[in-house]
Amino acid sequence: MPRSARTPLRQWIWRAFVQSALIPLVLVESVLITAYLLTNSAIRDAQVNYLQQSALEDLSSAVQREGKVIDVRLQSIEVPTRLFRDAVGRALQDRSFKPDQLERDRHVLSSDGVLYTKTDNGRAASFYASSTPVERQDHDKALRLSQVDPLMRSIREANPLVAAVYFNSWDSYNRIFPFFMTPEQYPHDMVIPNYNFYYLADAKHNPQRKMAWTDVYLDPAGLGWMMSAIAPVYRGDFLEGVVGLDITVGQMLSEIGDLKVPWQGYAMLVSRDHSIMALPEAGERDFGLRELTRYSYEEAVRREVLKPEDFSLTRHREMQPLLDAMAAGKGNVQEVELGGRKQLVAWSEIPQTGWRLMMVVDEANIFRETNRLAERYQQIGYLLIAGLAFFYALFFAWMWSRSRRLSNELAQPMAGIMGMMQRIGVGDFRPPAPTSRIAELQALAEAVQLSGSQLQASEEERLEARRNLDLVLESTTESLWEVDAGSQSIKMSGRFVKRFGLRSDHLPLNEFNDRVHPDDVERARRLRLLFSSSEQDNFDAEYRFADAEGNYAWLLSRGKVLERDSDGHALLVAGTHVDITRLKEVEEELRLATREAQAASQAKSRFLSSMSHELRTPLNAINGFAQLIGLEAEGREDRKVEGDYAHEIVNASRHLTSLVDDILDLSSIESRRQQLQLTPVDIGPLLASCAELIQPELQARRLQLQQMPPPEPPLHVLADARRLRQVVLNLLSNAMKYNSPQGMVSMGYEVRAAGVRLWVADSGPGLSPEQQAMLFQPFQRLGRENSTIPGTGIGLVLCRELAELMGGEMGVSSAPDVGSRFWIDLPSAAERSEAEVPAEPEVSEPQSLPEVLCVEDHPACLKVLQEGLRDLADVRGAGSVGRAVTMLEASTPALLLLDLDLPDGDGLEVLDFVRGDARLAQTPVLVVSAAVDEKLLAEARRRGADACLSKPVDLKQVRRIALSLLGQEA
């Protein structure tokens, strides 16, 4: 068709709708009405839901509130119950009480053996059942209990809930207020302990001796269906009886009826086993029950009678959803079908008794207002829809007549275009185009053809892009990024842009790098350049990135190469960003904690080293001078006393040194790194020396020591002699401290199959099994923390650790009022023969005394060494590193005695000077130091020390080593 004959679509629409100018107005009106209807519906639904939820919350709050009210009322019963229990207990024990003559006259004994009160007189009723024979009845007890009658009357009158106050004894005696003729009401042979208002408080059902509540039962006293608050009355561990306060079901119904239940509902009380305890009239109709306010005593009083099974909620199938919800703990409101209606049941638990208060409300009453509001909104919507439908019916009838001719002109070409689109939709991207007189329709058909071609190309690109996207999504965890190496730009997902407040999701790399932390930007740039030029396909980097407020977050950036050029350089890389800030914070916290722990450990080591030096230096002086006195007095009868005194000083100082070592070794013992010297130890001399050391304290405490004779032949164990001595002395010290006045301390040994057992026993108060279980715990003194007996509670712990480190075992056997025996099992060992023990060299008198330089800053320690070696060498002293170097430069000593801790430096500096000087290189060096650090002494040996000794020193050992280093023989 020639192009000139075609008519533009604009002209066709103008001619067809000149008389339809109201169409835009109609469309706007329709949109507004639709928006109104949708908005109105949304508001209506929101309001209805809100009102319904508020109603449910109000119901839940009401039941919780009223449950607390019931709980408070029950607590008001528990307080007088406890008061009454205490008063009855005192009355039973008060045998000095003399009842008046009126009380005695009130009590009479029936022909069948029942003791009871025949008159009221404003006092309580008394009843002794014939199930207890007359000769076994405690009539004095019945009379003594008359002194609690005023309290029973006060409790009864003070609380309107209390129907009766009573006491029941183990031998079927009952005292109850208010008064009634008990023989006419009670069975004469009644056994009271068989009733739940008694046995629920006994030791079997109530071992904690707390107050308890009974379920509903038929009262033998004639007060009908009731529940009781009961409490046991004990004399020591014997249950004398049970006191109780009764609340009748009628009273509880009155309480329940007074509760404020919204929406014309009612409340009910349910026991722990889901039995209805109190049911108002409204509930009787729903459950088809009749509350038991009447009763018969023909058979019930002779046995415990609870409510019939019909009062159990488990017997009502419609209540099963409620029971399931309560068991699962899902909220506290449940819908049930009750009384032929849908009702809502809310519940709350009363902690004192485990009962549940339930509120039952008709669902129609709760949702009446919300349903009425919903219906009102619905009616308005229907009217609007009806009016709109009527308007559009007229409007479209008119439009239909006007559009017939237009549709004839448009239908055929549009159908052809639709056919083209359908064929494109099934994969035929090049369908033939229909012809039309309307230029726009013809152009539309041609555009559809062009779109088919473009869709074909786009489909091919989509498949390729999907493959690329799958690669990216494999590593996507938080946000995506894509780097274009050609344009030096980065594109990020919207979540990342929003998180860090970026101006756009497409940024140049230099602008992106401006947000990277200055300390990380250069490293990140190098990683990108290295990755771009390498053949790696995976990119991985960590750096800090700032948000809009300048706060930095750690990012883990990982990516993959999507495209490379011919030279192998990455052109397109995509990947993900993951926020690892919290992980970095945790790493930093761990790093700081590690540094603090290391600093603390170093501080502890420095403290222990300083403590060792400060304690050992004066001990060395005490020990050394005592040894000098002993050496001078040795072999001289006129100085035997001084020699003995010196011997005691040496023994005491060595024991004090041992104690210092225990304190300084505490850290290594706790970490099980203690190094012990395990050698054969003869237990005879060891036990004898320990016994000798404790003699003064035994005499001061007026205790006796029983010691087994030494074994023949000698018996040896494999142990560290000093540590074993420490363990035995610790056990002996405990046996003396925790013994009885003028008691006995015993010590000995036993030969066992696995080794040798050393034991220490006392005649003290002994230990219970509970105390023995806590015995070997650090700082545990078993209740003696505030006593005058000294101790820290760590001695036995150290002894047990030392026993295990020596390959042994430690234990205790004890019984209260008998005493305790502590023992340590050690493996047996054979002692070396005397031939294997190297003989000490005999000291020969040198012709001339060699020169010895002693580098020591403590004058007393220097004096000890000078006096100890005065017949062997000429000992000169130097008190500092500088003075020692000066003296060594001036002369060459035959022996150097060296302390490591000096005021102006480290003794190792002097050792390095000696070994570095060719003239002094062969001079023997003996280190005598207060330091006990094996690492420090090992370092001294590594630098050239010939021998090392720790203070306080044994002068005989010093002399022996000095002679050896000087090349002399004994």
mmCIF file of N, CA and C in Angstrom, residues 288-379:
data_model
loop_
_atom_site.group_PDB
_atom_site.id
_atom_site.type_symbol
_atom_site.label_atom_id
_atom_site.label_comp_id
_atom_site.label_asym_id
_atom_site.label_seq_id
_atom_site.Cartn_x
_atom_site.Cartn_y
_atom_site.Cartn_z
ATOM 1 N N GLY A 288 -21.016 -28.996 82.618
ATOM 2 C CA GLY A 288 -22.044 -29.993 82.937
ATOM 3 C C GLY A 288 -21.824 -30.624 84.291
ATOM 4 N N LEU A 289 -21.303 -29.829 85.264
ATOM 5 C CA LEU A 289 -21.008 -30.342 86.596
ATOM 6 C C LEU A 289 -21.805 -29.559 87.634
ATOM 7 N N ARG A 290 -21.793 -30.090 88.820
ATOM 8 C CA ARG A 290 -22.449 -29.441 89.954
ATOM 9 C C ARG A 290 -21.423 -29.366 91.067
ATOM 10 N N GLU A 291 -21.063 -28.123 91.475
ATOM 11 C CA GLU A 291 -20.035 -27.979 92.505
ATOM 12 C C GLU A 291 -20.484 -28.674 93.788
ATOM 13 N N LEU A 292 -19.546 -29.390 94.424
ATOM 14 C CA LEU A 292 -19.871 -30.224 95.584
ATOM 15 C C LEU A 292 -19.904 -29.367 96.844
ATOM 16 N N THR A 293 -21.011 -28.706 97.047
ATOM 17 C CA THR A 293 -21.185 -27.937 98.277
ATOM 18 C C THR A 293 -21.992 -28.703 99.306
ATOM 19 N N ARG A 294 -22.601 -29.844 98.870
ATOM 20 C CA ARG A 294 -23.288 -30.728 99.813
ATOM 21 C C ARG A 294 -22.547 -32.063 99.885
ATOM 22 N N TYR A 295 -22.770 -32.785 100.970
ATOM 23 C CA TYR A 295 -21.958 -33.975 101.179
ATOM 24 C C TYR A 295 -22.664 -34.914 102.140
ATOM 25 N N SER A 296 -22.181 -36.137 102.171
ATOM 26 C CA SER A 296 -22.740 -37.162 103.055
ATOM 27 C C SER A 296 -21.585 -37.858 103.762
ATOM 28 N N TYR A 297 -21.802 -38.233 105.026
ATOM 29 C CA TYR A 297 -20.742 -38.836 105.813
ATOM 30 C C TYR A 297 -20.998 -40.309 106.137
ATOM 31 N N GLU A 298 -21.896 -40.931 105.408
ATOM 32 C CA GLU A 298 -22.197 -42.330 105.712
ATOM 33 C C GLU A 298 -20.954 -43.203 105.575
ATOM 34 N N GLU A 299 -20.160 -42.998 104.482
ATOM 35 C CA GLU A 299 -18.938 -43.781 104.289
ATOM 36 C C GLU A 299 -17.716 -42.897 104.128
ATOM 37 N N ALA A 300 -17.915 -41.605 103.690
ATOM 38 C CA ALA A 300 -16.779 -40.783 103.298
ATOM 39 C C ALA A 300 -15.834 -40.487 104.448
ATOM 40 N N VAL A 301 -16.376 -40.322 105.657
ATOM 41 C CA VAL A 301 -15.516 -39.932 106.763
ATOM 42 C C VAL A 301 -14.570 -41.035 107.177
ATOM 43 N N ARG A 302 -14.818 -42.287 106.764
ATOM 44 C CA ARG A 302 -13.930 -43.379 107.133
ATOM 45 C C ARG A 302 -12.781 -43.569 106.149
ATOM 46 N N ARG A 303 -12.719 -42.734 105.162
ATOM 47 C CA ARG A 303 -11.621 -42.828 104.191
ATOM 48 C C ARG A 303 -11.400 -41.451 103.567
ATOM 49 N N GLU A 304 -10.256 -41.274 102.962
ATOM 50 C CA GLU A 304 -9.961 -39.999 102.284
ATOM 51 C C GLU A 304 -10.736 -39.952 100.977
ATOM 52 N N VAL A 305 -11.576 -38.955 100.787
ATOM 53 C CA VAL A 305 -12.413 -38.854 99.585
ATOM 54 C C VAL A 305 -12.092 -37.536 98.899
ATOM 55 N N LEU A 306 -11.558 -37.592 97.707
ATOM 56 C CA LEU A 306 -11.314 -36.394 96.907
ATOM 57 C C LEU A 306 -12.502 -36.179 95.979
ATOM 58 N N LYS A 307 -12.403 -35.185 95.135
ATOM 59 C CA LYS A 307 -13.510 -34.904 94.232
ATOM 60 C C LYS A 307 -13.653 -36.009 93.207
ATOM 61 N N PRO A 308 -14.881 -36.225 92.694
ATOM 62 C CA PRO A 308 -15.095 -37.272 91.682
ATOM 63 C C PRO A 308 -14.247 -37.018 90.442
ATOM 64 N N GLU A 309 -14.069 -38.064 89.630
ATOM 65 C CA GLU A 309 -13.231 -37.977 88.442
ATOM 66 C C GLU A 309 -13.815 -37.022 87.404
ATOM 67 N N ASP A 310 -15.144 -36.762 87.454
ATOM 68 C CA ASP A 310 -15.742 -35.837 86.493
ATOM 69 C C ASP A 310 -15.172 -34.437 86.640
ATOM 70 N N PHE A 311 -14.593 -34.128 87.804
ATOM 71 C CA PHE A 311 -14.032 -32.805 88.006
ATOM 72 C C PHE A 311 -12.620 -32.675 87.440
ATOM 73 N N SER A 312 -12.066 -33.713 86.829
ATOM 74 C CA SER A 312 -10.741 -33.657 86.205
ATOM 75 C C SER A 312 -10.884 -33.155 84.773
ATOM 76 N N LEU A 313 -10.035 -32.180 84.407
ATOM 77 C CA LEU A 313 -10.087 -31.635 83.047
ATOM 78 C C LEU A 313 -9.722 -32.695 82.021
ATOM 79 N N THR A 314 -8.966 -33.710 82.437
ATOM 80 C CA THR A 314 -8.574 -34.744 81.485
ATOM 81 C C THR A 314 -9.758 -35.583 81.026
ATOM 82 N N ARG A 315 -10.869 -35.531 81.776
ATOM 83 C CA ARG A 315 -12.059 -36.279 81.389
ATOM 84 C C ARG A 315 -12.914 -35.540 80.358
ATOM 85 N N HIS A 316 -12.547 -34.319 80.041
ATOM 86 C CA HIS A 316 -13.286 -33.500 79.074
ATOM 87 C C HIS A 316 -12.426 -33.363 77.822
ATOM 88 N N ARG A 317 -12.822 -34.034 76.757
ATOM 89 C CA ARG A 317 -12.003 -34.048 75.539
ATOM 90 C C ARG A 317 -11.837 -32.656 74.958
ATOM 91 N N GLU A 318 -12.840 -31.799 75.116
ATOM 92 C CA GLU A 318 -12.732 -30.472 74.541
ATOM 93 C C GLU A 318 -11.633 -29.639 75.231
ATOM 94 N N MET A 319 -11.161 -30.076 76.417
ATOM 95 C CA MET A 319 -10.118 -29.338 77.126
ATOM 96 C C MET A 319 -8.721 -29.834 76.798
ATOM 97 N N GLN A 320 -8.604 -30.870 75.931
ATOM 98 C CA GLN A 320 -7.291 -31.436 75.619
ATOM 99 C C GLN A 320 -6.342 -30.407 74.988
ATOM 100 N N PRO A 321 -6.811 -29.559 74.023
ATOM 101 C CA PRO A 321 -5.887 -28.527 73.497
ATOM 102 C C PRO A 321 -5.346 -27.623 74.598
ATOM 103 N N LEU A 322 -6.195 -27.301 75.585
ATOM 104 C CA LEU A 322 -5.734 -26.456 76.683
ATOM 105 C C LEU A 322 -4.653 -27.172 77.493
ATOM 106 N N LEU A 323 -4.873 -28.463 77.791
ATOM 107 C CA LEU A 323 -3.876 -29.210 78.569
ATOM 108 C C LEU A 323 -2.567 -29.329 77.808
ATOM 109 N N ASP A 324 -2.665 -29.548 76.473
ATOM 110 C CA ASP A 324 -1.430 -29.634 75.662
ATOM 111 C C ASP A 324 -0.678 -28.306 75.686
ATOM 112 N N ALA A 325 -1.409 -27.196 75.586
ATOM 113 C CA ALA A 325 -0.761 -25.886 75.583
ATOM 114 C C ALA A 325 -0.086 -25.609 76.925
ATOM 115 N N MET A 326 -0.753 -26.002 78.024
ATOM 116 C CA MET A 326 -0.139 -25.784 79.333
ATOM 117 C C MET A 326 1.106 -26.651 79.507
ATOM 118 N N ALA A 327 1.049 -27.889 79.018
ATOM 119 C CA ALA A 327 2.216 -28.782 79.139
ATOM 120 C C ALA A 327 3.388 -28.283 78.311
ATOM 121 N N ALA A 328 3.094 -27.713 77.121
ATOM 122 C CA ALA A 328 4.165 -27.232 76.240
ATOM 123 C C ALA A 328 4.653 -25.853 76.645
ATOM 124 N N GLY A 329 3.925 -25.137 77.521
ATOM 125 C CA GLY A 329 4.323 -23.798 77.939
ATOM 126 C C GLY A 329 4.196 -22.770 76.834
ATOM 127 N N LYS A 330 3.212 -22.962 75.887
ATOM 128 C CA LYS A 330 3.025 -22.043 74.770
ATOM 129 C C LYS A 330 2.024 -20.964 75.174
ATOM 130 N N GLY A 331 2.528 -19.833 75.673
ATOM 131 C CA GLY A 331 1.669 -18.729 76.047
ATOM 132 C C GLY A 331 0.805 -19.083 77.238
ATOM 133 N N ASN A 332 -0.241 -18.271 77.460
ATOM 134 C CA ASN A 332 -1.167 -18.561 78.548
ATOM 135 C C ASN A 332 -2.607 -18.264 78.158
ATOM 136 N N VAL A 333 -2.909 -18.281 76.845
ATOM 137 C CA VAL A 333 -4.281 -18.119 76.357
ATOM 138 C C VAL A 333 -4.513 -19.181 75.297
ATOM 139 N N GLN A 334 -5.659 -19.910 75.386
ATOM 140 C CA GLN A 334 -5.938 -20.982 74.446
ATOM 141 C C GLN A 334 -7.431 -20.970 74.103
ATOM 142 N N GLU A 335 -7.732 -21.225 72.821
ATOM 143 C CA GLU A 335 -9.131 -21.302 72.391
ATOM 144 C C GLU A 335 -9.603 -22.761 72.530
ATOM 145 N N VAL A 336 -10.807 -22.945 73.136
ATOM 146 C CA VAL A 336 -11.384 -24.273 73.296
ATOM 147 C C VAL A 336 -12.860 -24.207 72.931
ATOM 148 N N GLU A 337 -13.419 -25.393 72.606
ATOM 149 C CA GLU A 337 -14.857 -25.531 72.344
ATOM 150 C C GLU A 337 -15.499 -26.020 73.648
ATOM 151 N N LEU A 338 -16.190 -25.120 74.343
ATOM 152 C CA LEU A 338 -16.710 -25.419 75.668
ATOM 153 C C LEU A 338 -18.154 -24.947 75.752
ATOM 154 N N GLY A 339 -19.030 -25.844 76.180
ATOM 155 C CA GLY A 339 -20.440 -25.486 76.304
ATOM 156 C C GLY A 339 -21.083 -25.181 74.969
ATOM 157 N N GLY A 340 -20.563 -25.790 73.895
ATOM 158 C CA GLY A 340 -21.123 -25.557 72.570
ATOM 159 C C GLY A 340 -20.704 -24.224 71.968
ATOM 160 N N ARG A 341 -19.765 -23.511 72.572
ATOM 161 C CA ARG A 341 -19.336 -22.214 72.071
ATOM 162 C C ARG A 341 -17.801 -22.169 72.076
ATOM 163 N N LYS A 342 -17.272 -21.314 71.197
ATOM 164 C CA LYS A 342 -15.840 -21.076 71.219
ATOM 165 C C LYS A 342 -15.545 -20.112 72.350
ATOM 166 N N GLN A 343 -14.661 -20.564 73.251
ATOM 167 C CA GLN A 343 -14.322 -19.742 74.401
ATOM 168 C C GLN A 343 -12.807 -19.680 74.524
ATOM 169 N N LEU A 344 -12.350 -18.579 75.108
ATOM 170 C CA LEU A 344 -10.920 -18.380 75.357
ATOM 171 C C LEU A 344 -10.643 -18.633 76.842
ATOM 172 N N VAL A 345 -9.616 -19.431 77.091
ATOM 173 C CA VAL A 345 -9.230 -19.762 78.460
ATOM 174 C C VAL A 345 -7.817 -19.218 78.691
ATOM 175 N N ALA A 346 -7.681 -18.338 79.683
ATOM 176 C CA ALA A 346 -6.362 -17.825 80.091
ATOM 177 C C ALA A 346 -6.045 -18.382 81.468
ATOM 178 N N TRP A 347 -4.776 -18.661 81.702
ATOM 179 C CA TRP A 347 -4.397 -19.261 82.979
ATOM 180 C C TRP A 347 -3.095 -18.660 83.509
ATOM 181 N N SER A 348 -2.942 -18.745 84.811
ATOM 182 C CA SER A 348 -1.689 -18.354 85.474
ATOM 183 C C SER A 348 -1.478 -19.307 86.649
ATOM 184 N N GLU A 349 -0.224 -19.617 86.926
ATOM 185 C CA GLU A 349 0.116 -20.575 87.978
ATOM 186 C C GLU A 349 0.359 -19.845 89.292
ATOM 187 N N ILE A 350 -0.183 -20.417 90.379
ATOM 188 C CA ILE A 350 0.026 -19.867 91.723
ATOM 189 C C ILE A 350 1.238 -20.576 92.321
ATOM 190 N N PRO A 351 2.383 -19.851 92.467
ATOM 191 C CA PRO A 351 3.630 -20.531 92.860
ATOM 192 C C PRO A 351 3.540 -21.258 94.188
ATOM 193 N N GLN A 352 2.751 -20.743 95.118
ATOM 194 C CA GLN A 352 2.748 -21.332 96.453
ATOM 195 C C GLN A 352 2.262 -22.780 96.437
ATOM 196 N N THR A 353 1.287 -23.093 95.563
ATOM 197 C CA THR A 353 0.643 -24.409 95.607
ATOM 198 C C THR A 353 0.753 -25.185 94.319
ATOM 199 N N GLY A 354 1.179 -24.544 93.234
ATOM 200 C CA GLY A 354 1.175 -25.229 91.943
ATOM 201 C C GLY A 354 -0.203 -25.254 91.310
ATOM 202 N N TRP A 355 -1.250 -24.624 91.943
ATOM 203 C CA TRP A 355 -2.574 -24.564 91.352
ATOM 204 C C TRP A 355 -2.559 -23.584 90.182
ATOM 205 N N ARG A 356 -3.574 -23.668 89.372
ATOM 206 C CA ARG A 356 -3.722 -22.739 88.245
ATOM 207 C C ARG A 356 -5.074 -22.028 88.355
ATOM 208 N N LEU A 357 -5.020 -20.710 88.225
ATOM 209 C CA LEU A 357 -6.236 -19.906 88.143
ATOM 210 C C LEU A 357 -6.581 -19.736 86.666
ATOM 211 N N MET A 358 -7.778 -20.112 86.285
ATOM 212 C CA MET A 358 -8.204 -20.019 84.891
ATOM 213 C C MET A 358 -9.369 -19.038 84.769
ATOM 214 N N MET A 359 -9.321 -18.237 83.713
ATOM 215 C CA MET A 359 -10.421 -17.347 83.366
ATOM 216 C C MET A 359 -11.002 -17.790 82.029
ATOM 217 N N VAL A 360 -12.316 -18.031 82.023
ATOM 218 C CA VAL A 360 -13.006 -18.508 80.829
ATOM 219 C C VAL A 360 -13.913 -17.379 80.337
ATOM 220 N N VAL A 361 -13.700 -16.964 79.073
ATOM 221 C CA VAL A 361 -14.466 -15.857 78.493
ATOM 222 C C VAL A 361 -14.980 -16.295 77.133
ATOM 223 N N ASP A 362 -16.235 -16.002 76.876
ATOM 224 C CA ASP A 362 -16.832 -16.311 75.577
ATOM 225 C C ASP A 362 -16.141 -15.474 74.501
ATOM 226 N N GLU A 363 -15.639 -16.155 73.474
ATOM 227 C CA GLU A 363 -14.912 -15.459 72.412
ATOM 228 C C GLU A 363 -15.793 -14.416 71.732
ATOM 229 N N ALA A 364 -17.086 -14.691 71.651
ATOM 230 C CA ALA A 364 -17.990 -13.725 71.017
ATOM 231 C C ALA A 364 -18.049 -12.429 71.815
ATOM 232 N N ASN A 365 -17.989 -12.521 73.161
ATOM 233 C CA ASN A 365 -18.018 -11.318 73.979
ATOM 234 C C ASN A 365 -16.758 -10.480 73.791
ATOM 235 N N ILE A 366 -15.600 -11.177 73.653
ATOM 236 C CA ILE A 366 -14.338 -10.446 73.504
ATOM 237 C C ILE A 366 -14.287 -9.716 72.168
ATOM 238 N N PHE A 367 -14.686 -10.434 71.108
ATOM 239 C CA PHE A 367 -14.528 -9.871 69.760
ATOM 240 C C PHE A 367 -15.820 -9.230 69.240
ATOM 241 N N ARG A 368 -16.799 -8.981 70.123
ATOM 242 C CA ARG A 368 -18.065 -8.423 69.649
ATOM 243 C C ARG A 368 -17.856 -7.053 69.005
ATOM 244 N N GLU A 369 -17.131 -6.176 69.695
ATOM 245 C CA GLU A 369 -16.936 -4.833 69.164
ATOM 246 C C GLU A 369 -16.082 -4.855 67.902
ATOM 247 N N THR A 370 -15.026 -5.696 67.918
ATOM 248 C CA THR A 370 -14.169 -5.747 66.728
ATOM 249 C C THR A 370 -14.931 -6.325 65.548
ATOM 250 N N ASN A 371 -15.773 -7.328 65.779
ATOM 251 C CA ASN A 371 -16.560 -7.896 64.673
ATOM 252 C C ASN A 371 -17.580 -6.885 64.140
ATOM 253 N N ARG A 372 -18.189 -6.108 65.063
ATOM 254 C CA ARG A 372 -19.146 -5.098 64.613
ATOM 255 C C ARG A 372 -18.454 -4.049 63.763
ATOM 256 N N LEU A 373 -17.238 -3.638 64.168
ATOM 257 C CA LEU A 373 -16.487 -2.662 63.380
ATOM 258 C C LEU A 373 -16.113 -3.234 62.021
ATOM 259 N N ALA A 374 -15.720 -4.504 61.995
ATOM 260 C CA ALA A 374 -15.374 -5.120 60.709
ATOM 261 C C ALA A 374 -16.579 -5.189 59.781
ATOM 262 N N GLU A 375 -17.750 -5.522 60.334
ATOM 263 C CA GLU A 375 -18.954 -5.574 59.499
ATOM 264 C C GLU A 375 -19.319 -4.195 58.962
ATOM 265 N N ARG A 376 -19.118 -3.162 59.776
ATOM 266 C CA ARG A 376 -19.429 -1.801 59.326
ATOM 267 C C ARG A 376 -18.543 -1.407 58.152
ATOM 268 N N TYR A 377 -17.261 -1.687 58.296
ATOM 269 C CA TYR A 377 -16.347 -1.386 57.182
ATOM 270 C C TYR A 377 -16.734 -2.184 55.938
ATOM 271 N N GLN A 378 -17.113 -3.422 56.119
ATOM 272 C CA GLN A 378 -17.460 -4.283 54.988
ATOM 273 C C GLN A 378 -18.700 -3.764 54.257
ATOM 274 N N GLN A 379 -19.679 -3.299 55.022
ATOM 275 C CA GLN A 379 -20.893 -2.763 54.404
ATOM 276 C C GLN A 379 -20.580 -1.526 53.572
#
